[in-house]
Coordinates of C-alpha atoms and ligand atoms in Angstrom, one line a residue:
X1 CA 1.3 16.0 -19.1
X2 CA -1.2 17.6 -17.0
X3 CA -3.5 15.3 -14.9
X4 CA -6.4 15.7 -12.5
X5 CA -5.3 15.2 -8.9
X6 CA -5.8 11.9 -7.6
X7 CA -8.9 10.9 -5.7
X8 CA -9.1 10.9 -1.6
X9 CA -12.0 9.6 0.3
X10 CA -12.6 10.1 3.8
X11 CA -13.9 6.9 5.4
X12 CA -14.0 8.5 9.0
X13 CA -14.1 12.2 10.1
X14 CA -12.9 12.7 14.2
X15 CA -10.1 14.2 15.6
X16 CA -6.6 14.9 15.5
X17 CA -3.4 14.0 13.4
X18 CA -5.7 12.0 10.4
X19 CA -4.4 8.5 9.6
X20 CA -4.0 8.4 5.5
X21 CA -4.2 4.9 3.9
X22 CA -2.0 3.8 0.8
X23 CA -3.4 0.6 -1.1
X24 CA -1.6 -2.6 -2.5
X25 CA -1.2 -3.3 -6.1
X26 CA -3.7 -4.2 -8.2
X27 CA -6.5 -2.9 -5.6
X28 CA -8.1 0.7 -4.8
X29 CA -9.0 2.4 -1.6
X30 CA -11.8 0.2 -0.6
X31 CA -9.0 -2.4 0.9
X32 CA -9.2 -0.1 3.6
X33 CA -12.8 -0.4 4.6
X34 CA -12.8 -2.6 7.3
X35 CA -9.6 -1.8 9.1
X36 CA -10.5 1.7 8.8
X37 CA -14.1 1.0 10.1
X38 CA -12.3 -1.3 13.2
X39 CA -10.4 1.7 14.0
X40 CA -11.0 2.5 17.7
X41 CA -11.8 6.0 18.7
X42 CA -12.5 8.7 16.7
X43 CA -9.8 9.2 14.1
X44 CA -9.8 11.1 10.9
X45 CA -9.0 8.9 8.4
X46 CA -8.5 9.4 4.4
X47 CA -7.9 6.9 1.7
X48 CA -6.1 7.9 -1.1
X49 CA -6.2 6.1 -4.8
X50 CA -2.9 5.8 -5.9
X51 CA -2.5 6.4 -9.9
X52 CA -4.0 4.8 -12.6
X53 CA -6.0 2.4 -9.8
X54 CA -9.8 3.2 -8.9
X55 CA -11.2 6.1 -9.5
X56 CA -7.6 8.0 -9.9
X57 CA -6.3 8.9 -13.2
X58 CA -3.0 7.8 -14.4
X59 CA 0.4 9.8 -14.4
X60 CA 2.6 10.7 -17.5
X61 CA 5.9 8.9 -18.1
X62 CA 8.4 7.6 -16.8
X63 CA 6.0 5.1 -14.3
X64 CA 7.8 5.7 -10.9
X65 CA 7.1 5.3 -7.0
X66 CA 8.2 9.0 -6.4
X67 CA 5.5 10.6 -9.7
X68 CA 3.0 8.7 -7.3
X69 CA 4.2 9.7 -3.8
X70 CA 3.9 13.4 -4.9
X71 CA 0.9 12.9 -6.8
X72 CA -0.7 11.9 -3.0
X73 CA 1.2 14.9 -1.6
X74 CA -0.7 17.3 -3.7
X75 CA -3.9 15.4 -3.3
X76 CA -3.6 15.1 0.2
X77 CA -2.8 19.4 0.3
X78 CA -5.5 19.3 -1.7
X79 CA -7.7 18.1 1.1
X80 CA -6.1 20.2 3.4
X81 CA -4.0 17.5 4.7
X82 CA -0.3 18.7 5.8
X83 CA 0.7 16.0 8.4
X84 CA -0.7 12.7 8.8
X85 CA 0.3 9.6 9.6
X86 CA 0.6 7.7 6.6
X87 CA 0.0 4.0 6.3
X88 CA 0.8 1.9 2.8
X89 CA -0.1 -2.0 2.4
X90 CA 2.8 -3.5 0.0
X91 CA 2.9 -0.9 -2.6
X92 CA 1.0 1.7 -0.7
X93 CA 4.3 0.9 1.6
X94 CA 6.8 1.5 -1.2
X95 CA 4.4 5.1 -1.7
X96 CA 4.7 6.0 1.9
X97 CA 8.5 6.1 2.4
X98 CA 8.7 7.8 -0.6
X99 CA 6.6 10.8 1.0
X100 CA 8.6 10.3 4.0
X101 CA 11.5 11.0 1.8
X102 CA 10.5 13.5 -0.4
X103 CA 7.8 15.3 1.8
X104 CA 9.2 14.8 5.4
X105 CA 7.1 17.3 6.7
X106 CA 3.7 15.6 5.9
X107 CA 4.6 12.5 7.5
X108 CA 4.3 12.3 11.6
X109 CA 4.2 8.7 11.3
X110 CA 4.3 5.9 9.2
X111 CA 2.3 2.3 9.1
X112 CA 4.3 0.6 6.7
X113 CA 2.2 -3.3 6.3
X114 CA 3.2 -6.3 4.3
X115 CA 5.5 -4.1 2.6
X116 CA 9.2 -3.8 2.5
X117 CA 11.8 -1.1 1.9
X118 CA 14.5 -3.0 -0.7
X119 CA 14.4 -2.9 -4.3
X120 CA 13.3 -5.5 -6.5
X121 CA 15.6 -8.1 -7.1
X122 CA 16.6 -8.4 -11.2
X123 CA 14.5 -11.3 -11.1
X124 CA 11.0 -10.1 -10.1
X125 CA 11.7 -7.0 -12.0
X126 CA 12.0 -8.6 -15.0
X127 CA 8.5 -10.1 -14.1
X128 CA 7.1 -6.5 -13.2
X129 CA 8.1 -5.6 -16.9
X130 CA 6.8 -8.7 -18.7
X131 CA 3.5 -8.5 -16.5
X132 CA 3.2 -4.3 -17.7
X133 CA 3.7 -5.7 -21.4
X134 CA 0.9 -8.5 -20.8
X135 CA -1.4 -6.1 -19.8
X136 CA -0.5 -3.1 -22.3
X137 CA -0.8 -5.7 -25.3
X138 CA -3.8 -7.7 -23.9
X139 CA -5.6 -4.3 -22.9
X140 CA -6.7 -6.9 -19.9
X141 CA -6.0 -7.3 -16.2
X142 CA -5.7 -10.8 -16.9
X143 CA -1.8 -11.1 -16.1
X144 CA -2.9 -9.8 -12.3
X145 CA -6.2 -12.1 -12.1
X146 CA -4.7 -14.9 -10.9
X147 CA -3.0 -12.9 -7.4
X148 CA -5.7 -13.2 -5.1
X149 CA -4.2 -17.1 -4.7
X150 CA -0.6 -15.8 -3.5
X151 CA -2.1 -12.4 -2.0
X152 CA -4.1 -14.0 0.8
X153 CA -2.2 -16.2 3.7
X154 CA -3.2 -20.8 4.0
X155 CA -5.1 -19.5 7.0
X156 CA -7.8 -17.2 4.8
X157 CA -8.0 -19.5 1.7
X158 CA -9.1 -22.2 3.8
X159 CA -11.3 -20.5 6.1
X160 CA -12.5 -17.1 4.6
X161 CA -13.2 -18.3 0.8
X162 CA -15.2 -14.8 0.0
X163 CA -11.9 -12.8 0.2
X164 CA -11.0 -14.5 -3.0
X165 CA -13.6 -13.7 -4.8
X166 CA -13.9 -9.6 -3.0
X167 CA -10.2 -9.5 -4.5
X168 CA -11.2 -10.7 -8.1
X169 CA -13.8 -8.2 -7.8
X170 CA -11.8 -5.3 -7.0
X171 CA -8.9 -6.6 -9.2
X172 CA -11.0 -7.0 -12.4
X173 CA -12.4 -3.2 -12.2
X174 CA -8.7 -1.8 -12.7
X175 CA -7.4 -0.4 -16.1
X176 CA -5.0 -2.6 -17.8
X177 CA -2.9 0.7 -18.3
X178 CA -3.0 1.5 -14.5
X179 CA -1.8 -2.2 -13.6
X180 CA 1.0 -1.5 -16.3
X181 CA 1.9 2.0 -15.1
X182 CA 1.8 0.3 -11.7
X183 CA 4.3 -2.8 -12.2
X184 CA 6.7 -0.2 -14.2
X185 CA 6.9 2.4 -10.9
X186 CA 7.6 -0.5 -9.0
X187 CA 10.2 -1.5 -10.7
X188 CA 12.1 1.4 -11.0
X189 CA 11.8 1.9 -7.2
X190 CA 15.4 2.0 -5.4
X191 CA 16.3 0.5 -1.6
X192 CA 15.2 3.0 0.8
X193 CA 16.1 1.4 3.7
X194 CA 17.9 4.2 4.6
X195 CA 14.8 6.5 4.7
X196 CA 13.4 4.3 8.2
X197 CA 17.1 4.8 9.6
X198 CA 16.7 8.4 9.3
X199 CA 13.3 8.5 10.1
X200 CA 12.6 10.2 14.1
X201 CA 9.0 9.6 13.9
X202 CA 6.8 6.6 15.2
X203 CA 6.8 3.1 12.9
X204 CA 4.7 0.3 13.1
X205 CA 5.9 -2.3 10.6
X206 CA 3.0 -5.2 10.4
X207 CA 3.0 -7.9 9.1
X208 CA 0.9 -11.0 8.7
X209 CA 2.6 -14.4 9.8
X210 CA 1.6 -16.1 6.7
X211 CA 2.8 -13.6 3.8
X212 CA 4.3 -15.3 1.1
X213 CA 4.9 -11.5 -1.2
X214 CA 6.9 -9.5 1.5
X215 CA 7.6 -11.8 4.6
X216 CA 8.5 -11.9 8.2
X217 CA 12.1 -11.3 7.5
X218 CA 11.3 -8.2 5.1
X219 CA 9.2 -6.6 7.8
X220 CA 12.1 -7.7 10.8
X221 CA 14.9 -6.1 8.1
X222 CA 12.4 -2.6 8.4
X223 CA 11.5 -2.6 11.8
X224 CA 15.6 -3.2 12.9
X225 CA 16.5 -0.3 10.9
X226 CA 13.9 2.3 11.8
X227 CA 14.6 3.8 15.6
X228 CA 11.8 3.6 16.7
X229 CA 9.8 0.5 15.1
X230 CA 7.1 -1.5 16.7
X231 CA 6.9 -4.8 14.9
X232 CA 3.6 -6.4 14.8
X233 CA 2.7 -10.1 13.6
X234 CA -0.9 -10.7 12.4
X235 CA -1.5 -14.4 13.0
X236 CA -3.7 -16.1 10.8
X237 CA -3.5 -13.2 8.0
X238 CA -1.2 -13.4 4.8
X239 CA 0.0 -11.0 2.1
X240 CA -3.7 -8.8 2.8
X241 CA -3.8 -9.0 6.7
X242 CA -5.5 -5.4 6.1
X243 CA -8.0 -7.0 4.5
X244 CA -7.5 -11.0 6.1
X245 CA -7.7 -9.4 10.1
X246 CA -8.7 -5.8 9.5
X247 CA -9.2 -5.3 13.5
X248 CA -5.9 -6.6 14.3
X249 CA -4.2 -4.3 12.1
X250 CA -6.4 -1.3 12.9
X251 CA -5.3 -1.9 16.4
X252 CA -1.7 -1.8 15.3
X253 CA -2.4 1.6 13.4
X254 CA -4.6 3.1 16.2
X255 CA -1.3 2.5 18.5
X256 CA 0.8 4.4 15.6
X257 CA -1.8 7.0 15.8
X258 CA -1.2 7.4 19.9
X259 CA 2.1 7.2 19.6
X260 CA 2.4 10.3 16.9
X261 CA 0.2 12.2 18.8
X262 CA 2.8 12.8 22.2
Ligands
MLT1 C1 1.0 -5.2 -3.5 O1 0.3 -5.9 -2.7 O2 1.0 -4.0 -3.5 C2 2.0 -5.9 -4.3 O3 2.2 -7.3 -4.0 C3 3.3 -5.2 -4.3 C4 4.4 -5.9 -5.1 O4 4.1 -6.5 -6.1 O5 5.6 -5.7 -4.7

């Protein structure tokens, strides 16, 4: 199946190695707005829309992690990006090492936040699969509606009650067969812890203190096996600290940026 290439946007234009930003499932580049927008200095810094989600169309079968990782290789080449540091949020994460596996030389450095680097357990794949039917059979996002309530940390629920509704927003404009196509790559997705192990470039694993998807222990497991990982705690931020404490997290990636740039 031939497909249109997937859409990029570029929410800053400076200087130097450009920062690209991978999105979490069920959302779309504008996640990225604020940290991108926090980002001190003058980066260049592209979003990407993973497949099937926004305004990117959606890949051929089988559904998997690596279709969408070179999907954003050839997207990104089509921008005329051939090294970047690449940053992912949860499934944007699971995208990311897969470039740094299968394209090693686009990635200079890699953000990887509330994300982890093991495979599913049989357990929440078998929930993956039986959310992708939901949606395929309901032709609705309605199986994925209900995530903004375990996506954001105690912390933002109680104290920023917009960014419940901003994710409902966002989550309600995806196609049911992109959420499905989604769920299915992410399923099929193998450990790739041993991708950060072999990795010689800059990491930043962050992670927000209160994220009940991929916790503290996920990020500690990434962060002890890449070489050279920073590991950084977002207080106050959950499962979205992108989107919870976008300047704390730009920070984080503005340091990832300095550091892939010696
Ligand atoms: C995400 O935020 O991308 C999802 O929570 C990823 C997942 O379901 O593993």
């Amino acid at each position: 199946m031939t497909t249109a290439p997937l859409e990029t946007y570029t929410l800053r234009e400076g200087y130097g190695t450009p920062l690209v930003l991978l999105h979490g499932f069920p959302l779309d580049h504008r996640m990225w707005a604020d940290a991108a927008a926090a980002l001190p200095g003058e980066p260049t810094v592209v979003a990407v829309d993973l497949p099937g989600l926004g305004a990117s169309p959606l890949l051929g079968e089988p559904a998997s992690i690596e279709a969408s990782a070179d999907a954003a290789a050839a997207a990104l080449a089509t921008a005329g990006i051939t090294r970047a540091v690449v940053a992912g949020l949860s499934m944007g994460g699971y995208v990311a090492l897969a470039l740094a596996e299968r394209h090693p030389d686009l990635v200079a450095g890699l953000g990887l936040v509330d994300t982890k680097s093991t495979a599913d357990t049989e357990d929440a794949r078998a929930n993956r699969l039986r959310i992708a039917d939901e949606a395929t059979r309901s032709q609705t996002v309605d199986a994925v509606l209900g995530m903004p309530g375990v996506m954001l940390g105690e912390t933002s629920k109680a104290a920023r009650k917009h960014l419940t509704a901003r994710l409902e927003e966002w989550i309600r404009g995806q196609r049911p067969d992109g959420v499905a196509w989604s769920q299915r790559a992410m399923a099929s997705r193998p450990d790739r812890t041993h991708v950060l192990e072999g990795f010689s470039g800059p990491v930043a694993v962050v992670v927000g203190e209160e994220d009940a998807i991929t916790p503290v222990p996920e990020a500690e497991h990434m962060a002890a096996a890449a070489p050279s990982a920073q590991l950084v705690q977002v207080p106050g931020a959950g499962h979205m600290s992108a989107v919870e404490e976008p300047a704390a997290v730009a920070d984080a990636l503005a340091d990832l940026l300095a550091r892939s740039s010696v």
